[in-house]
Amino acid sequence: MLETKRDVSASPDRCLGALRSSSQTEKPAVLVVDDNDDIRFLIRYLLEQRGCRVLEAGDGLEAVESAQSFQPDLILMDLSLPGLDGLGAFSLIRDRTELRNTRVIAISGYVAAEDIAKAHAAGFDDYLIKPIDLKQLDQVLVKHLS
């Protein structure tokens, strides 16, 4: 479940304004990778409200294939995926020359320092903890898409 708070209700507009002020002429493209349909739906909704084009993938292999065809500006990837997990998919994505500079953000319900350190050591650009805090989502979008 995504955390929602009234005090960040204006954040989509602030985030969208920051994204529009970047040098991009198109809406930023974001690939959301999570095996939970409800989580993907909610993240997609939040990203679309913030001016992003969104594609979804439900597992690691689909994520790699979608990243190659979609060429996203940013990937939000759950670490616990069926089959090929998030770390494995991330490794395959980083092996692709055309995706080497794509920002990839780990998302996970695990908050242990060792899990966060493992994701950073693997090379993920950032880490979001589920339930996703809207303010942190906006900060990640502005940081990695502006």
GROMACS .gro file of C-alpha atoms in nm:
model
  146
    1MET     CA    1   0.000   0.000   0.000
    2LEU     CA    2   0.113   0.353  -0.071
    3GLU     CA    3   0.120   0.604   0.204
    4THR     CA    4  -0.090   0.913   0.139
    5LYS     CA    5  -0.088   1.232   0.343
    6ARG     CA    6  -0.284   1.552   0.307
    7ASP     CA    7   0.023   1.773   0.351
    8VAL     CA    8   0.169   1.656   0.019
    9SER     CA    9  -0.147   1.706  -0.187
   10ALA     CA   10   0.015   1.982  -0.391
   11SER     CA   11   0.331   1.780  -0.454
   12PRO     CA   12   0.223   1.649  -0.798
   13ASP     CA   13   0.212   2.006  -0.927
   14ARG     CA   14   0.549   2.096  -0.774
   15CYS     CA   15   0.702   1.777  -0.908
   16LEU     CA   16   0.550   1.821  -1.252
   17GLY     CA   17   0.677   2.179  -1.264
   18ALA     CA   18   1.029   2.064  -1.182
   19LEU     CA   19   1.013   1.790  -1.444
   20ARG     CA   20   0.883   2.033  -1.708
   21SER     CA   21   1.165   2.274  -1.633
   22SER     CA   22   1.419   2.012  -1.733
   23SER     CA   23   1.568   2.002  -2.082
   24GLN     CA   24   1.337   1.719  -2.189
   25THR     CA   25   1.077   1.801  -2.451
   26GLU     CA   26   0.868   1.488  -2.383
   27LYS     CA   27   0.718   1.361  -2.065
   28PRO     CA   28   0.970   1.149  -1.873
   29ALA     CA   29   0.932   0.775  -1.937
   30VAL     CA   30   0.923   0.552  -1.629
   31LEU     CA   31   0.916   0.172  -1.614
   32VAL     CA   32   0.748   0.036  -1.299
   33VAL     CA   33   0.847  -0.320  -1.211
   34ASP     CA   34   0.654  -0.501  -0.937
   35ASP     CA   35   0.480  -0.838  -0.924
   36ASN     CA   36   0.187  -0.692  -0.729
   37ASP     CA   37  -0.077  -0.556  -0.970
   38ASP     CA   38  -0.221  -0.318  -0.711
   39ILE     CA   39   0.115  -0.163  -0.629
   40ARG     CA   40   0.194  -0.118  -0.999
   41PHE     CA   41  -0.145   0.044  -1.055
   42LEU     CA   42  -0.100   0.288  -0.765
   43ILE     CA   43   0.255   0.382  -0.862
   44ARG     CA   44   0.146   0.425  -1.224
   45TYR     CA   45  -0.135   0.655  -1.113
   46LEU     CA   46   0.100   0.865  -0.900
   47LEU     CA   47   0.357   0.891  -1.178
   48GLU     CA   48   0.097   0.987  -1.439
   49GLN     CA   49  -0.032   1.256  -1.201
   50ARG     CA   50   0.324   1.387  -1.196
   51GLY     CA   51   0.348   1.407  -1.573
   52CYS     CA   52   0.525   1.081  -1.656
   53ARG     CA   53   0.464   0.825  -1.930
   54VAL     CA   54   0.452   0.485  -1.761
   55LEU     CA   55   0.503   0.125  -1.868
   56GLU     CA   56   0.461  -0.167  -1.630
   57ALA     CA   57   0.636  -0.502  -1.592
   58GLY     CA   58   0.543  -0.782  -1.351
   59ASP     CA   59   0.869  -0.978  -1.333
   60GLY     CA   60   1.242  -0.949  -1.395
   61LEU     CA   61   1.252  -1.089  -1.748
   62GLU     CA   62   0.964  -0.870  -1.857
   63ALA     CA   63   1.147  -0.574  -1.702
   64VAL     CA   64   1.459  -0.637  -1.910
   65GLU     CA   65   1.257  -0.676  -2.231
   66SER     CA   66   1.045  -0.370  -2.157
   67ALA     CA   67   1.348  -0.159  -2.070
   68GLN     CA   68   1.509  -0.248  -2.403
   69SER     CA   69   1.202  -0.158  -2.608
   70PHE     CA   70   1.073   0.134  -2.398
   71GLN     CA   71   1.412   0.299  -2.327
   72PRO     CA   72   1.284   0.462  -2.004
   73ASP     CA   73   1.443   0.760  -1.836
   74LEU     CA   74   1.389   0.592  -1.498
   75ILE     CA   75   1.307   0.244  -1.370
   76LEU     CA   76   1.140   0.176  -1.034
   77MET     CA   77   1.216  -0.190  -0.961
   78ASP     CA   78   1.095  -0.411  -0.680
   79LEU     CA   79   1.375  -0.631  -0.552
   80SER     CA   80   1.153  -0.931  -0.476
   81LEU     CA   81   1.025  -1.056  -0.810
   82PRO     CA   82   0.924  -1.406  -0.921
   83GLY     CA   83   1.176  -1.586  -1.141
   84LEU     CA   84   1.451  -1.335  -1.212
   85ASP     CA   85   1.463  -1.109  -0.906
   86GLY     CA   86   1.525  -0.734  -0.907
   87LEU     CA   87   1.901  -0.765  -0.858
   88GLY     CA   88   1.930  -1.010  -1.148
   89ALA     CA   89   1.715  -0.795  -1.375
   90PHE     CA   90   1.915  -0.488  -1.277
   91SER     CA   91   2.238  -0.664  -1.369
   92LEU     CA   92   2.103  -0.759  -1.712
   93ILE     CA   93   1.979  -0.404  -1.769
   94ARG     CA   94   2.319  -0.259  -1.677
   95ASP     CA   95   2.485  -0.502  -1.922
   96ARG     CA   96   2.292  -0.340  -2.209
   97THR     CA   97   2.494  -0.051  -2.354
   98GLU     CA   98   2.184   0.149  -2.444
   99LEU     CA   99   2.052   0.121  -2.085
  100ARG     CA  100   2.377   0.169  -1.897
  101ASN     CA  101   2.293   0.529  -1.798
  102THR     CA  102   1.927   0.468  -1.716
  103ARG     CA  103   1.853   0.554  -1.354
  104VAL     CA  104   1.723   0.253  -1.162
  105ILE     CA  105   1.558   0.293  -0.822
  106ALA     CA  106   1.513  -0.010  -0.597
  107ILE     CA  107   1.175  -0.037  -0.424
  108SER     CA  108   1.120  -0.279  -0.142
  109GLY     CA  109   0.923  -0.343   0.171
  110TYR     CA  110   1.246  -0.439   0.346
  111VAL     CA  111   1.396  -0.162   0.554
  112ALA     CA  112   1.697  -0.339   0.699
  113ALA     CA  113   2.018  -0.142   0.655
  114GLU     CA  114   2.183  -0.447   0.498
  115ASP     CA  115   1.914  -0.465   0.225
  116ILE     CA  116   1.957  -0.097   0.143
  117ALA     CA  117   2.336  -0.135   0.143
  118LYS     CA  118   2.310  -0.441  -0.084
  119ALA     CA  119   2.103  -0.245  -0.337
  120HIS     CA  120   2.346   0.048  -0.332
  121ALA     CA  121   2.644  -0.188  -0.362
  122ALA     CA  122   2.480  -0.349  -0.667
  123GLY     CA  123   2.464  -0.004  -0.826
  124PHE     CA  124   2.103   0.105  -0.785
  125ASP     CA  125   2.078   0.483  -0.801
  126ASP     CA  126   1.840   0.514  -0.506
  127TYR     CA  127   1.612   0.315  -0.275
  128LEU     CA  128   1.244   0.367  -0.192
  129ILE     CA  129   1.077   0.179   0.092
  130LYS     CA  130   0.720   0.051   0.058
  131PRO     CA  131   0.474   0.183   0.145
  132ILE     CA  132   0.609   0.463  -0.071
  133ASP     CA  133   0.599   0.805   0.086
  134LEU     CA  134   0.474   1.060  -0.167
  135LYS     CA  135   0.725   1.322  -0.062
  136GLN     CA  136   1.013   1.077  -0.111
  137LEU     CA  137   0.874   0.973  -0.450
  138ASP     CA  138   0.866   1.337  -0.558
  139GLN     CA  139   1.224   1.389  -0.434
  140VAL     CA  140   1.344   1.084  -0.630
  141LEU     CA  141   1.167   1.200  -0.946
  142VAL     CA  142   1.309   1.550  -0.927
  143LYS     CA  143   1.658   1.424  -0.836
  144HIS     CA  144   1.681   1.166  -1.113
  145LEU     CA  145   1.471   1.319  -1.391
  146SER     CA  146   1.554   1.690  -1.373
   0.00000   0.00000   0.00000
